[in-house]
mmCIF file with all atom_site columns, C-alpha atoms in Angstrom:
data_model
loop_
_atom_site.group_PDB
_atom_site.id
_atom_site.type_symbol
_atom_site.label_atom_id
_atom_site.label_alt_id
_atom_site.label_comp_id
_atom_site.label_asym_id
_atom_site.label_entity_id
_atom_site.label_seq_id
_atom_site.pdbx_PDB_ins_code
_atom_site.Cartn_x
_atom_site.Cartn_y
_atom_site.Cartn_z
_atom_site.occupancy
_atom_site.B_iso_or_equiv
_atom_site.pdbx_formal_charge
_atom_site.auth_seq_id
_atom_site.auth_comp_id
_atom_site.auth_asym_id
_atom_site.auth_atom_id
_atom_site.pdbx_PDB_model_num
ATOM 1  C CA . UNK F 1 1  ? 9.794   10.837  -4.484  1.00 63.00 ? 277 UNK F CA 1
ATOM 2  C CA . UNK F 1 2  ? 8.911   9.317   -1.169  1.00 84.00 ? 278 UNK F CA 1
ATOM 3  C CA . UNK F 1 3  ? 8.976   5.668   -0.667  1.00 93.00 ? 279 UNK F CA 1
ATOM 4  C CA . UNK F 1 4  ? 5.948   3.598   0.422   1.00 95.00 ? 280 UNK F CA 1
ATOM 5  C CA . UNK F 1 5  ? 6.936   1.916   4.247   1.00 96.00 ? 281 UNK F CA 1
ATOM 6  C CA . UNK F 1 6  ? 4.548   0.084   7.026   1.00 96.00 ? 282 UNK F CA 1
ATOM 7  C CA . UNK F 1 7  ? 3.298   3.823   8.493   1.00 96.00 ? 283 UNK F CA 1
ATOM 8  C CA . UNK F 1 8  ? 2.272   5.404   5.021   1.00 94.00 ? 284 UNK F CA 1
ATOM 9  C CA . UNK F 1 9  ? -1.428  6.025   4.941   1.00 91.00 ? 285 UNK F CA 1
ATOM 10 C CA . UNK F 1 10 ? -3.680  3.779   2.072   1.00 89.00 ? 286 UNK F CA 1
ATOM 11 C CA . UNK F 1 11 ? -4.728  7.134   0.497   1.00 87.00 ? 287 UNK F CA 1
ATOM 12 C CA . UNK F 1 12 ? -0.939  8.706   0.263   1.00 91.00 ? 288 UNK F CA 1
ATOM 13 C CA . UNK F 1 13 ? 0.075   5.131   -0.945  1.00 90.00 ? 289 UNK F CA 1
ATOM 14 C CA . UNK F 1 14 ? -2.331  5.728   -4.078  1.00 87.00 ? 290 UNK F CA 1
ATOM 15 C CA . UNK F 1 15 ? -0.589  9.424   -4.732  1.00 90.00 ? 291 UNK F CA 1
ATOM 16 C CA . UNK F 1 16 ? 2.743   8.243   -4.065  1.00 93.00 ? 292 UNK F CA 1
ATOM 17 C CA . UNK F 1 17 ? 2.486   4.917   -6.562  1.00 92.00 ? 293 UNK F CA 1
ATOM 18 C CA . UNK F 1 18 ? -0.258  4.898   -9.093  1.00 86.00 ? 294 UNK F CA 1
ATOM 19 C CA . UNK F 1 19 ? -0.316  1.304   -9.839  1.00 91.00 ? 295 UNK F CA 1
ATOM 20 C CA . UNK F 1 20 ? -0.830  0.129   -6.035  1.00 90.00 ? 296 UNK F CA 1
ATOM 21 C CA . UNK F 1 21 ? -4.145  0.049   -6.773  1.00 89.00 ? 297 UNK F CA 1
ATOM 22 C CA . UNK F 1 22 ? -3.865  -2.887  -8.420  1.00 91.00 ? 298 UNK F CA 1
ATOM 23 C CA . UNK F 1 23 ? -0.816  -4.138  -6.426  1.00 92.00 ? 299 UNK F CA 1
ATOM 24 C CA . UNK F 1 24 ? -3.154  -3.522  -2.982  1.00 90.00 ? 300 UNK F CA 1
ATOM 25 C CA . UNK F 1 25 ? -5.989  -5.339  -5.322  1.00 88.00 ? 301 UNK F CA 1
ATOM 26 C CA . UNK F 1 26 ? -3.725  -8.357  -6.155  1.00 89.00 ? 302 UNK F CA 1
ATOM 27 C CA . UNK F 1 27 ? -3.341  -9.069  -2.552  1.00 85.00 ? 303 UNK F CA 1
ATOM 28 C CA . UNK F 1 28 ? -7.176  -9.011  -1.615  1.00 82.00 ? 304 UNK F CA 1
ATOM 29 C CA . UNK F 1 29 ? -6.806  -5.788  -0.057  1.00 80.00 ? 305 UNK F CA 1
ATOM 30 C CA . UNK F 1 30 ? -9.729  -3.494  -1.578  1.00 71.00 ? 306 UNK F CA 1
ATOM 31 C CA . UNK F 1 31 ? -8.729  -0.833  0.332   1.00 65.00 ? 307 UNK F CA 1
ATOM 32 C CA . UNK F 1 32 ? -9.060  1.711   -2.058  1.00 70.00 ? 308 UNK F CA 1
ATOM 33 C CA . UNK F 1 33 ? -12.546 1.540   -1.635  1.00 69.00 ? 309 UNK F CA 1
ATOM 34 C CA . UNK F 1 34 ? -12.738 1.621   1.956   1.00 70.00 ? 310 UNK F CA 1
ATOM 35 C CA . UNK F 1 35 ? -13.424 4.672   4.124   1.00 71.00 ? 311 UNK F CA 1
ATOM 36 C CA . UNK F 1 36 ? -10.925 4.023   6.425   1.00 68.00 ? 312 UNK F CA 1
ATOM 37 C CA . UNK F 1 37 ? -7.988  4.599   3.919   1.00 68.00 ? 313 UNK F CA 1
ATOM 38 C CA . UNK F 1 38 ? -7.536  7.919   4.523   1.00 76.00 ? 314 UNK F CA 1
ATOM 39 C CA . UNK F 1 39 ? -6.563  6.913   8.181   1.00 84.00 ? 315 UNK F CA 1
ATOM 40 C CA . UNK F 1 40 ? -5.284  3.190   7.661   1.00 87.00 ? 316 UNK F CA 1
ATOM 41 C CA . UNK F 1 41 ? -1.696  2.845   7.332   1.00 90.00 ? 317 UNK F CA 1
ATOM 42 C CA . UNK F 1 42 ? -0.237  0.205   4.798   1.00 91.00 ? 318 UNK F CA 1
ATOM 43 C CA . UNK F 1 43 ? 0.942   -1.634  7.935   1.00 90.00 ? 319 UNK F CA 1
ATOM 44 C CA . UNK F 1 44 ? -2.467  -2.399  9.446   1.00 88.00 ? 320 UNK F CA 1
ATOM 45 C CA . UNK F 1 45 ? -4.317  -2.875  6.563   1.00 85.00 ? 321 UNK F CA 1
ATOM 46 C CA . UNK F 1 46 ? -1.420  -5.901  6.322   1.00 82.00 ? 322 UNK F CA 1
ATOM 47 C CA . UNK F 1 47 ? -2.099  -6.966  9.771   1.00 76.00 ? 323 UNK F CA 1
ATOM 48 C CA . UNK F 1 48 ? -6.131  -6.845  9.254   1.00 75.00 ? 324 UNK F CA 1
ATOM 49 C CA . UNK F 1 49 ? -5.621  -9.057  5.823   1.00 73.00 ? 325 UNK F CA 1
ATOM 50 C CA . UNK F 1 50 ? -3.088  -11.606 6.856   1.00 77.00 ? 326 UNK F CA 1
ATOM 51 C CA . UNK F 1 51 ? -0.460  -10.637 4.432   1.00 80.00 ? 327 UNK F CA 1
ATOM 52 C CA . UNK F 1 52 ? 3.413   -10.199 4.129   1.00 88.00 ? 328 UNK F CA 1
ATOM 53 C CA . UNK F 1 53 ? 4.409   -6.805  4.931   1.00 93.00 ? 329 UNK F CA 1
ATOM 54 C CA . UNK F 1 54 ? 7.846   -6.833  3.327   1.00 94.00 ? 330 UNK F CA 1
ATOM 55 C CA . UNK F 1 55 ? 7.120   -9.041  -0.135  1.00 94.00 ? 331 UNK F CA 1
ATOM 56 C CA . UNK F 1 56 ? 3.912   -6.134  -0.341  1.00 93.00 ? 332 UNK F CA 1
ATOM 57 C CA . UNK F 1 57 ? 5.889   -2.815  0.276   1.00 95.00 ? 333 UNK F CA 1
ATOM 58 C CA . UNK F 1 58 ? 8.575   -4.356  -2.170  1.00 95.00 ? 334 UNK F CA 1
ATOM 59 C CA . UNK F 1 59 ? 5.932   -4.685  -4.783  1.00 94.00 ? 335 UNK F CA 1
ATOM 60 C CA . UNK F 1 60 ? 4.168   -1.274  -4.220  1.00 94.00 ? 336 UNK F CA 1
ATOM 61 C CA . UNK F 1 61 ? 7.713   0.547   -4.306  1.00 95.00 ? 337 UNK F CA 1
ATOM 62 C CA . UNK F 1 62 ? 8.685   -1.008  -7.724  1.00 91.00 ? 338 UNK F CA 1
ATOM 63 C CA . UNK F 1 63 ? 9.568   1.761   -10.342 1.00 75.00 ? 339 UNK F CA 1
ATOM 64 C CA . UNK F 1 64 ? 8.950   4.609   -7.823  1.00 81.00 ? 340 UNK F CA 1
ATOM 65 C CA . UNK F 1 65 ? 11.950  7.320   -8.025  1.00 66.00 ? 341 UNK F CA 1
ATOM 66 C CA . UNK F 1 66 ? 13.539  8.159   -5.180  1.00 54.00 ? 342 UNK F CA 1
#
């Protein structure tokens, strides 16, 4: 399965990982809900929201199969 990095787009993140819903959620990010999550990457939706890339893509690749 593919893992979740900076450059993967909101909506694939939700396909890829089921719970990062939640995860994105947790971290303030309603993104889910946005329109531009189909074209937002992971990475600037960190950079808009002021949060930490690395500790956040740890968290949203936890218990995906590679």
């Amino acid at each position: 399965m593919a893992k979740i990095t900076a450059d993967t787009l909101i909506a694939e993140c939700l396909q890829i990982n089921p719970n990062s819903a939640s995860i994105l959620m947790s971290y303030g990010m309603h993104c889910i809900g946005c329109a531009l999550a189909h074209g937002e990457t992971i990475g600037e939706a960190v950079s808009v929201h002021g949060k930490d890339l690395d500790e956040l893509l740890a968290k949203l690749n936890e218990g995906i199969e590679e």
